[in-house]
Short mmCIF file of C-alpha atoms and ligand atoms in Angstrom, two decimals:
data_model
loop_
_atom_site.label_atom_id
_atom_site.label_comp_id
_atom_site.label_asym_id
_atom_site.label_seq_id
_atom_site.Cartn_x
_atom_site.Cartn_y
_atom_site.Cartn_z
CA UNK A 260 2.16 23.56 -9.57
CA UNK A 261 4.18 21.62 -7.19
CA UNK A 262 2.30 20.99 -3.54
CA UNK A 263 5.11 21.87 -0.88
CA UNK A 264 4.99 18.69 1.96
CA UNK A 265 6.40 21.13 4.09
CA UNK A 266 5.14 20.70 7.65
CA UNK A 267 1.76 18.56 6.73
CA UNK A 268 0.95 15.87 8.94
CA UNK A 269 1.35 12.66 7.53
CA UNK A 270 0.59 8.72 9.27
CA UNK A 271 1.86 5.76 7.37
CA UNK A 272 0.36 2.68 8.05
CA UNK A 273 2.86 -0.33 7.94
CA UNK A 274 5.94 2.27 7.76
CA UNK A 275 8.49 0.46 10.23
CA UNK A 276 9.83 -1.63 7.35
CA UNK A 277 10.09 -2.15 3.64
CA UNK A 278 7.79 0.35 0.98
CA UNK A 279 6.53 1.87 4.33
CA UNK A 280 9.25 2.81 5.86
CA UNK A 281 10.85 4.27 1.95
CA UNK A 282 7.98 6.04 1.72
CA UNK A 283 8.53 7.55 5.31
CA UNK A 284 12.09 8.68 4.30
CA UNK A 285 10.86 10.49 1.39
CA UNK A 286 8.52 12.05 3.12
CA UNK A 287 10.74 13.40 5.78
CA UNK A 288 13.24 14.44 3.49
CA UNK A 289 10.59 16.87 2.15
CA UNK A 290 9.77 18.38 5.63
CA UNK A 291 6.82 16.57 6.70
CA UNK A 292 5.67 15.81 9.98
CA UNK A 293 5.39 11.94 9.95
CA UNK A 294 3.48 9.29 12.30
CA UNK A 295 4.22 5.49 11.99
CA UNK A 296 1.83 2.88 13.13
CA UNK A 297 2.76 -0.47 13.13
CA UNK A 298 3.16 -3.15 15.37
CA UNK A 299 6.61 -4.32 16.05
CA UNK A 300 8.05 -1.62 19.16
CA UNK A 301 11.50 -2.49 18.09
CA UNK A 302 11.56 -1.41 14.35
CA UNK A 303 9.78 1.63 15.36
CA UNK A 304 12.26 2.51 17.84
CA UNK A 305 14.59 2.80 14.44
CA UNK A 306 11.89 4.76 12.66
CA UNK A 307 11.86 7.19 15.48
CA UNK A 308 15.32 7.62 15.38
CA UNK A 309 14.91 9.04 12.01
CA UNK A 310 12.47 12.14 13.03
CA UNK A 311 9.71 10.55 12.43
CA UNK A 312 6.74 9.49 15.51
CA UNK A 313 5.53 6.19 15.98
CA UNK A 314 2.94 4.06 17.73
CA UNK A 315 2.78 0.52 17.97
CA UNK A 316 -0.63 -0.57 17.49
CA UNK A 317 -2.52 -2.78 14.71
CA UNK A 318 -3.79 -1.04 11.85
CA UNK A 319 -6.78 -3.30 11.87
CA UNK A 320 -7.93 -1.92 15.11
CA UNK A 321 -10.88 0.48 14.46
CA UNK A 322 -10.71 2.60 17.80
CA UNK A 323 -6.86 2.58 17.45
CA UNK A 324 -7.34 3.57 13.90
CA UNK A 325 -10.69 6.51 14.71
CA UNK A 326 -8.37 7.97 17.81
CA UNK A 327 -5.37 8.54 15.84
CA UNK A 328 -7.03 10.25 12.65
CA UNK A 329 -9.21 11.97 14.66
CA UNK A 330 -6.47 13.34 16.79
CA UNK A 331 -3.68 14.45 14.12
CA UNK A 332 -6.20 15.01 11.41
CA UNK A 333 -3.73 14.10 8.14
CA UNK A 334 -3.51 15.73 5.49
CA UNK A 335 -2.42 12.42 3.82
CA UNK A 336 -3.20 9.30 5.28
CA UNK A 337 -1.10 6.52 3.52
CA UNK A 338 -2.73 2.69 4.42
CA UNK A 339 0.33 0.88 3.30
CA UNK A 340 0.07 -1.77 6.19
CA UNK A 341 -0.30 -5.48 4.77
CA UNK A 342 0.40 -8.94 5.90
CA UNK A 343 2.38 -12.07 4.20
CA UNK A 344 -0.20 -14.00 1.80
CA UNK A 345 -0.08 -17.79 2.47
CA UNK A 346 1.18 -18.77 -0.80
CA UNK A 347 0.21 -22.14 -2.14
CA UNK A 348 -2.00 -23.85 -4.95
CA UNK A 349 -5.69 -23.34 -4.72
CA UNK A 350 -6.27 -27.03 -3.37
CA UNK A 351 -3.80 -26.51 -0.55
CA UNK A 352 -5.16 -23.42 1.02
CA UNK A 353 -7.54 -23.68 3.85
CA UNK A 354 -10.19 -20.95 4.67
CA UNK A 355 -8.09 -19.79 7.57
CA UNK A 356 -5.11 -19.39 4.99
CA UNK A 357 -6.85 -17.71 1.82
CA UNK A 358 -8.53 -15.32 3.94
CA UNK A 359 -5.85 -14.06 6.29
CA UNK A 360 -5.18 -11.54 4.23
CA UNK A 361 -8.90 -10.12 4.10
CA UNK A 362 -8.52 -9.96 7.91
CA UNK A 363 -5.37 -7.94 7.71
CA UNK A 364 -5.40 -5.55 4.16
CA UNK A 365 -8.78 -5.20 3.46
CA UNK A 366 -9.64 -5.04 7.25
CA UNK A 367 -7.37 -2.51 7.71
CA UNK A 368 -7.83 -0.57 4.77
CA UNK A 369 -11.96 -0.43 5.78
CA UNK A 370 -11.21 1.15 9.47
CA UNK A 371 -8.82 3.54 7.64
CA UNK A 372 -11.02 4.86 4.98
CA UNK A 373 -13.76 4.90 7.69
CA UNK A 374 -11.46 6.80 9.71
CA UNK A 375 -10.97 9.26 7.13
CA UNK A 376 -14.63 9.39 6.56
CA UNK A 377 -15.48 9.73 10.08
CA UNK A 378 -13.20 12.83 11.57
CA UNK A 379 -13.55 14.12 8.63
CA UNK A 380 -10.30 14.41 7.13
CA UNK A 381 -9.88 18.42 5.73
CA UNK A 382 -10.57 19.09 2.85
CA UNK A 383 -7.96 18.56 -0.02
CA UNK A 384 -7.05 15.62 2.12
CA UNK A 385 -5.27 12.55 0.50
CA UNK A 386 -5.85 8.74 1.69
CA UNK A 387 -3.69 6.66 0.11
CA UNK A 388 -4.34 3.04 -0.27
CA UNK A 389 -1.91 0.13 -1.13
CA UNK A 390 -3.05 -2.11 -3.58
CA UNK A 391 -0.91 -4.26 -5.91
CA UNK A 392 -0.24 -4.95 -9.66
CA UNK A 393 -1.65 -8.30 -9.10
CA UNK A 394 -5.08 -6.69 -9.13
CA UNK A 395 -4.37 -5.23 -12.03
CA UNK A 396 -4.27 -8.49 -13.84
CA UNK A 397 -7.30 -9.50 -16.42
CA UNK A 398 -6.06 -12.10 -19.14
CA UNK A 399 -6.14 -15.63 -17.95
CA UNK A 400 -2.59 -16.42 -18.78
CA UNK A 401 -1.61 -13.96 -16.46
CA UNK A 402 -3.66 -14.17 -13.59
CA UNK A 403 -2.77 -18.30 -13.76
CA UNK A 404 0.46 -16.89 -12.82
CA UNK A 405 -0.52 -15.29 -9.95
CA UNK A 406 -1.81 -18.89 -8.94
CA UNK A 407 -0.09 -19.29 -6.17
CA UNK A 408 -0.95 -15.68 -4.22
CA UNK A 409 -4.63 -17.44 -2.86
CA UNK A 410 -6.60 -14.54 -1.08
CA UNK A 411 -3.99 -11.85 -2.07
CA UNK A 412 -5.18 -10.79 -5.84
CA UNK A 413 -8.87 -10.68 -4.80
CA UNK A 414 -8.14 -8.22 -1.35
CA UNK A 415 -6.23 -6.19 -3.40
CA UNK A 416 -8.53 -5.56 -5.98
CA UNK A 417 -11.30 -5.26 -2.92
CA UNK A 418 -9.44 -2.24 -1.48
CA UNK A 419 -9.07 -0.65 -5.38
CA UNK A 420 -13.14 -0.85 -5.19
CA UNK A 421 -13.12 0.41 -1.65
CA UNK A 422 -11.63 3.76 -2.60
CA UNK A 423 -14.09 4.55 -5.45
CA UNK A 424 -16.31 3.85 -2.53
CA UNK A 425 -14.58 6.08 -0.59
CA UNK A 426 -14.39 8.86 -3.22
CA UNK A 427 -18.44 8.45 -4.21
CA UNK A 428 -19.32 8.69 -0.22
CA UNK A 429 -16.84 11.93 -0.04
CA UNK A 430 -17.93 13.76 -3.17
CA UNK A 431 -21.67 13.00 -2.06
CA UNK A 432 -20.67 14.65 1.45
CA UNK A 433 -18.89 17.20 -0.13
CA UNK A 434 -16.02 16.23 1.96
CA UNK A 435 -13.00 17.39 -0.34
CA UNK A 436 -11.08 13.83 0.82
CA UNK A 437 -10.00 11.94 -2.18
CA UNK A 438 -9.36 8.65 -1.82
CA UNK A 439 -5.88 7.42 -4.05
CA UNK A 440 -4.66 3.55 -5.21
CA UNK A 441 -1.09 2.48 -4.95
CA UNK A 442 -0.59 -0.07 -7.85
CA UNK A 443 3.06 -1.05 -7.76
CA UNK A 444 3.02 -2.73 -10.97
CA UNK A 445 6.12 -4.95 -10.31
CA UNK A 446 7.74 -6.13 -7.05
CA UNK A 447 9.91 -3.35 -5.32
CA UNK A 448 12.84 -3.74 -3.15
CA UNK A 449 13.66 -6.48 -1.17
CA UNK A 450 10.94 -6.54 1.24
CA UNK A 451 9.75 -9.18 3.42
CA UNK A 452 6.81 -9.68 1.39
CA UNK A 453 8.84 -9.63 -1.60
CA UNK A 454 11.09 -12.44 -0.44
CA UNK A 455 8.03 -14.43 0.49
CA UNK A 456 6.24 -14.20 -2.65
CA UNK A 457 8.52 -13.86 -4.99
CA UNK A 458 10.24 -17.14 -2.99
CA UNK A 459 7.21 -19.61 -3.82
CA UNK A 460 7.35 -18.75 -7.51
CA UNK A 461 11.18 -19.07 -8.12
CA UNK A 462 11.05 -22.27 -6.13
CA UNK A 463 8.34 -23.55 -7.92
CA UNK A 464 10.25 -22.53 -11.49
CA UNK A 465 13.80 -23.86 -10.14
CA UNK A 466 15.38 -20.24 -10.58
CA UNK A 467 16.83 -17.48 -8.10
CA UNK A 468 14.67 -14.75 -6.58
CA UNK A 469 16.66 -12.37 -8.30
CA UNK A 470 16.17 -14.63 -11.89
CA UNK A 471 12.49 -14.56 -11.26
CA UNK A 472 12.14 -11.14 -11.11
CA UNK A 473 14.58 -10.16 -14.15
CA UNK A 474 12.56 -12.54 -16.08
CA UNK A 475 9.10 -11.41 -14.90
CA UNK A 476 9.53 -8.05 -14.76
CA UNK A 477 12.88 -6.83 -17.03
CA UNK A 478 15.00 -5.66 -13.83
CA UNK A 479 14.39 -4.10 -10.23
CA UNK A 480 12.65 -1.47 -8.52
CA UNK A 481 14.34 -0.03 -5.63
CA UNK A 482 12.14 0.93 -2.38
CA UNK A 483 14.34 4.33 -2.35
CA UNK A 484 12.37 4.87 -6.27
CA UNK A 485 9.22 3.89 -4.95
CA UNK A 486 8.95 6.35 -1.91
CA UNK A 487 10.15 8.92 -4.13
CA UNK A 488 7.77 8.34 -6.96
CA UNK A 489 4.71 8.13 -3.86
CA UNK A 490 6.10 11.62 -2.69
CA UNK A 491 6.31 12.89 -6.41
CA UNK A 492 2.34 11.75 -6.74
CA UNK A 493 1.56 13.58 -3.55
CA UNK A 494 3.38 16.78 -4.79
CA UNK A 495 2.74 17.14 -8.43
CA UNK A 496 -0.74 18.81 -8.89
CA UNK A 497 -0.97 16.20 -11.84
CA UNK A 498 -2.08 13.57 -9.96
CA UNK A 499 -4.36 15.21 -7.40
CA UNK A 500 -7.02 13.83 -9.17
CA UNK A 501 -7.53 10.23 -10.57
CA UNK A 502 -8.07 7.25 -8.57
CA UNK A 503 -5.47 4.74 -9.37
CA UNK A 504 -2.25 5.15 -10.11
CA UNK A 505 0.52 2.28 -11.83
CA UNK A 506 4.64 2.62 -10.54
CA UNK A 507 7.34 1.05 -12.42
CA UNK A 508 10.91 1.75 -12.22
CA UNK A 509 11.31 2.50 -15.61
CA UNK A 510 8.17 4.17 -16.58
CA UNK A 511 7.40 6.13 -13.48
CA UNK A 512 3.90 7.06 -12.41
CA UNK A 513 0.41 6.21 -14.94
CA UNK A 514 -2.75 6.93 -14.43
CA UNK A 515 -4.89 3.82 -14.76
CA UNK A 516 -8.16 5.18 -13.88
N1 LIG B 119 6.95 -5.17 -1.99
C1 LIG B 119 6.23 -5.27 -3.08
O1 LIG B 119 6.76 -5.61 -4.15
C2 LIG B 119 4.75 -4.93 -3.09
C3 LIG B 119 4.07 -5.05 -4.31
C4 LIG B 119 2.70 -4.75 -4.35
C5 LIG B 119 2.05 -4.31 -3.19
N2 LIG B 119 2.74 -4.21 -2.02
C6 LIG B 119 1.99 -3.76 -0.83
O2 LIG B 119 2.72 -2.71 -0.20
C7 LIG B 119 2.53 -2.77 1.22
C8 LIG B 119 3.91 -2.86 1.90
O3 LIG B 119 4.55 -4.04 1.46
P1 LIG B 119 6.06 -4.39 1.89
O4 LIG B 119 6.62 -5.22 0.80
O5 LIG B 119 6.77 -3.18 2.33
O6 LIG B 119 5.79 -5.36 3.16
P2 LIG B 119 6.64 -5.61 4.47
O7 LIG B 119 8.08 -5.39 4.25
O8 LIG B 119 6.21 -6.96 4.98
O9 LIG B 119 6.13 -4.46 5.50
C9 LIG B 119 4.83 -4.50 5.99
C10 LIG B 119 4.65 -3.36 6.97
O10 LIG B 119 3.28 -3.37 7.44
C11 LIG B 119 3.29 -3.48 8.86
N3 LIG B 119 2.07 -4.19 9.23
C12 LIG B 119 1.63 -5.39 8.77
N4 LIG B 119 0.46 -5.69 9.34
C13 LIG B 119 0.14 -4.66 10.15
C14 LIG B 119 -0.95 -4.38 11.01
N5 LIG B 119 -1.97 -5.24 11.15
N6 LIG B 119 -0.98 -3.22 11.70
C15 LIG B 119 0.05 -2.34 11.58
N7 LIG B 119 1.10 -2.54 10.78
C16 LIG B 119 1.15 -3.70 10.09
C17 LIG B 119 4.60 -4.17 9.21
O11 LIG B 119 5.03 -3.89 10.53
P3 LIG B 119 4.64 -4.84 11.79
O12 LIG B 119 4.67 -6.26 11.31
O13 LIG B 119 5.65 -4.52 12.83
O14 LIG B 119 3.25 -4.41 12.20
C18 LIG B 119 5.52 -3.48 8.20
O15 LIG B 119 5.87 -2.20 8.66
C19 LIG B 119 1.64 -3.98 1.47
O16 LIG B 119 0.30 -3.56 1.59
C20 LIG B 119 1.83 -4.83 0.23
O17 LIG B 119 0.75 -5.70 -0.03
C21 LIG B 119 4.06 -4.53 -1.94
#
């Protein structure tokens, strides 16, 4: 049975821009009632011109984070927000640079869930929590070629763990909240991030962005497909269960666990 979006309140994390921002045009197209938190005013001041509200604020601020959940009470709470990853060899990353994403993603994906946790969502409440197909990676050739992405692989992977957390804290509370991974598992759109990361490897191999990703990944995966496969996992009674959950342009939506 389909799950009519209709009306719910929704807050997306990180949706000014990019998979954020696709995912908060799906999501209005079906009738929900969205809020935007990120951090740039001027971007949101777009966002709001689409229907949907906004406040700027960093997702890694817990009060920010408790006030806002506790206040609108989401029926799906969607922690998309993530930084750039430093990308460089192991041996040329400092601390500072290998864990700036740990202070961003996983930091803001722990005030989230606790969030969540916290008001408590209602039950049959969805948080949903972007990770990456780079944490998806577990043969060595492949994760070597993930070696430029330093801190990146490991955070994501962190905030796949943090929702089984997440789900084992709520189904010992009886809570009803389940907890839900994003794995995109190739690079979507043309995103900031994308450009960034995809970037340092196409440098490094002497090709085009756009060569890069045909080779890696067999073509592209628009942001418009992504928010629409996000809404399709939030509206299909099929996935209301599971944890973690793969998106590819031309295989859709797969469980992975
Ligand atoms: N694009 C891909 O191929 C891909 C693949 C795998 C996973 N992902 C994940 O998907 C998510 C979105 O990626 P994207 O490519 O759309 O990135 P993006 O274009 O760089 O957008 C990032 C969004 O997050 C917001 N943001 C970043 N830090 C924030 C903070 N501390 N507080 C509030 N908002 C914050 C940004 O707005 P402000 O800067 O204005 O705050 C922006 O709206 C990320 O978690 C990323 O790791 C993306």
């Amino acid at each position: 049975m389909a799950r009519d979006l209709q009306d719910e309140p929704i807050v997306v994390t990180g949706g000014s821009r990019g998979l954020g921002l696709a995912m908060v045009e799906a999501l209005l197209a079906r009738g929900a009632r969205i809020t935007v938190i990120a951090r740039n005013a001027a971007q949101l001041a777009d966002v709001e011109k689409l229907g949907a509200a906004t406040i700027a604020g960093d997702a890694t601020d817990p009060a920010l984070m408790d006030r806002v959940v506790a206040e609108i009470k989401p029926s799906v709470l969607i922690l998309n927000a993530g930084a750039t990853p430093f990308m460089a060899p192991i041996d040329e990353q400092s601390w500072e640079t290998f864990s700036g994403i740990w202070n961003s993603d996983v930091k803001a994906g722990l005030y989230g869930i606790q969030a969540a946790l916290k008001a408590p969502l209602p039950p049959g409440s969805r948080v949903l929590i972007a990770s990456s197909g780079a944490a998806f990676v577990n043969q060595p050739q492949i994760v070597r070629g993930l070696r430029l992405s330093g801190g990146y692989t490991g955070a994501k992977r962190t905030l796949w763990l943090m929702a089984h957390f997440a789900n084992g804290c709520s189904s010992e509370r009886g809570l009803g909240i389940r907890f839900q991974v994003l794995v995109p598992l190739q690079m979507v759109g043309n995103t900031k991030l994308l450009q960034h990361v995809a970037g340092a490897y196409a440098q490094r191999e002497g090709v085009s962005v756009e060569a890069h990703l045909q080779a890696r990944y067999g073509g592209p995966f628009s942001e418009h497909e992504y928010g629409q496969q996000v809404t399709t996992l939030l509206s299909d009674e099929r996935y209301a269960a599971g944890t973690a959950f793969g998106f590819k342009s031309n295989t859709g939506i797969t469980l992975l666990d």
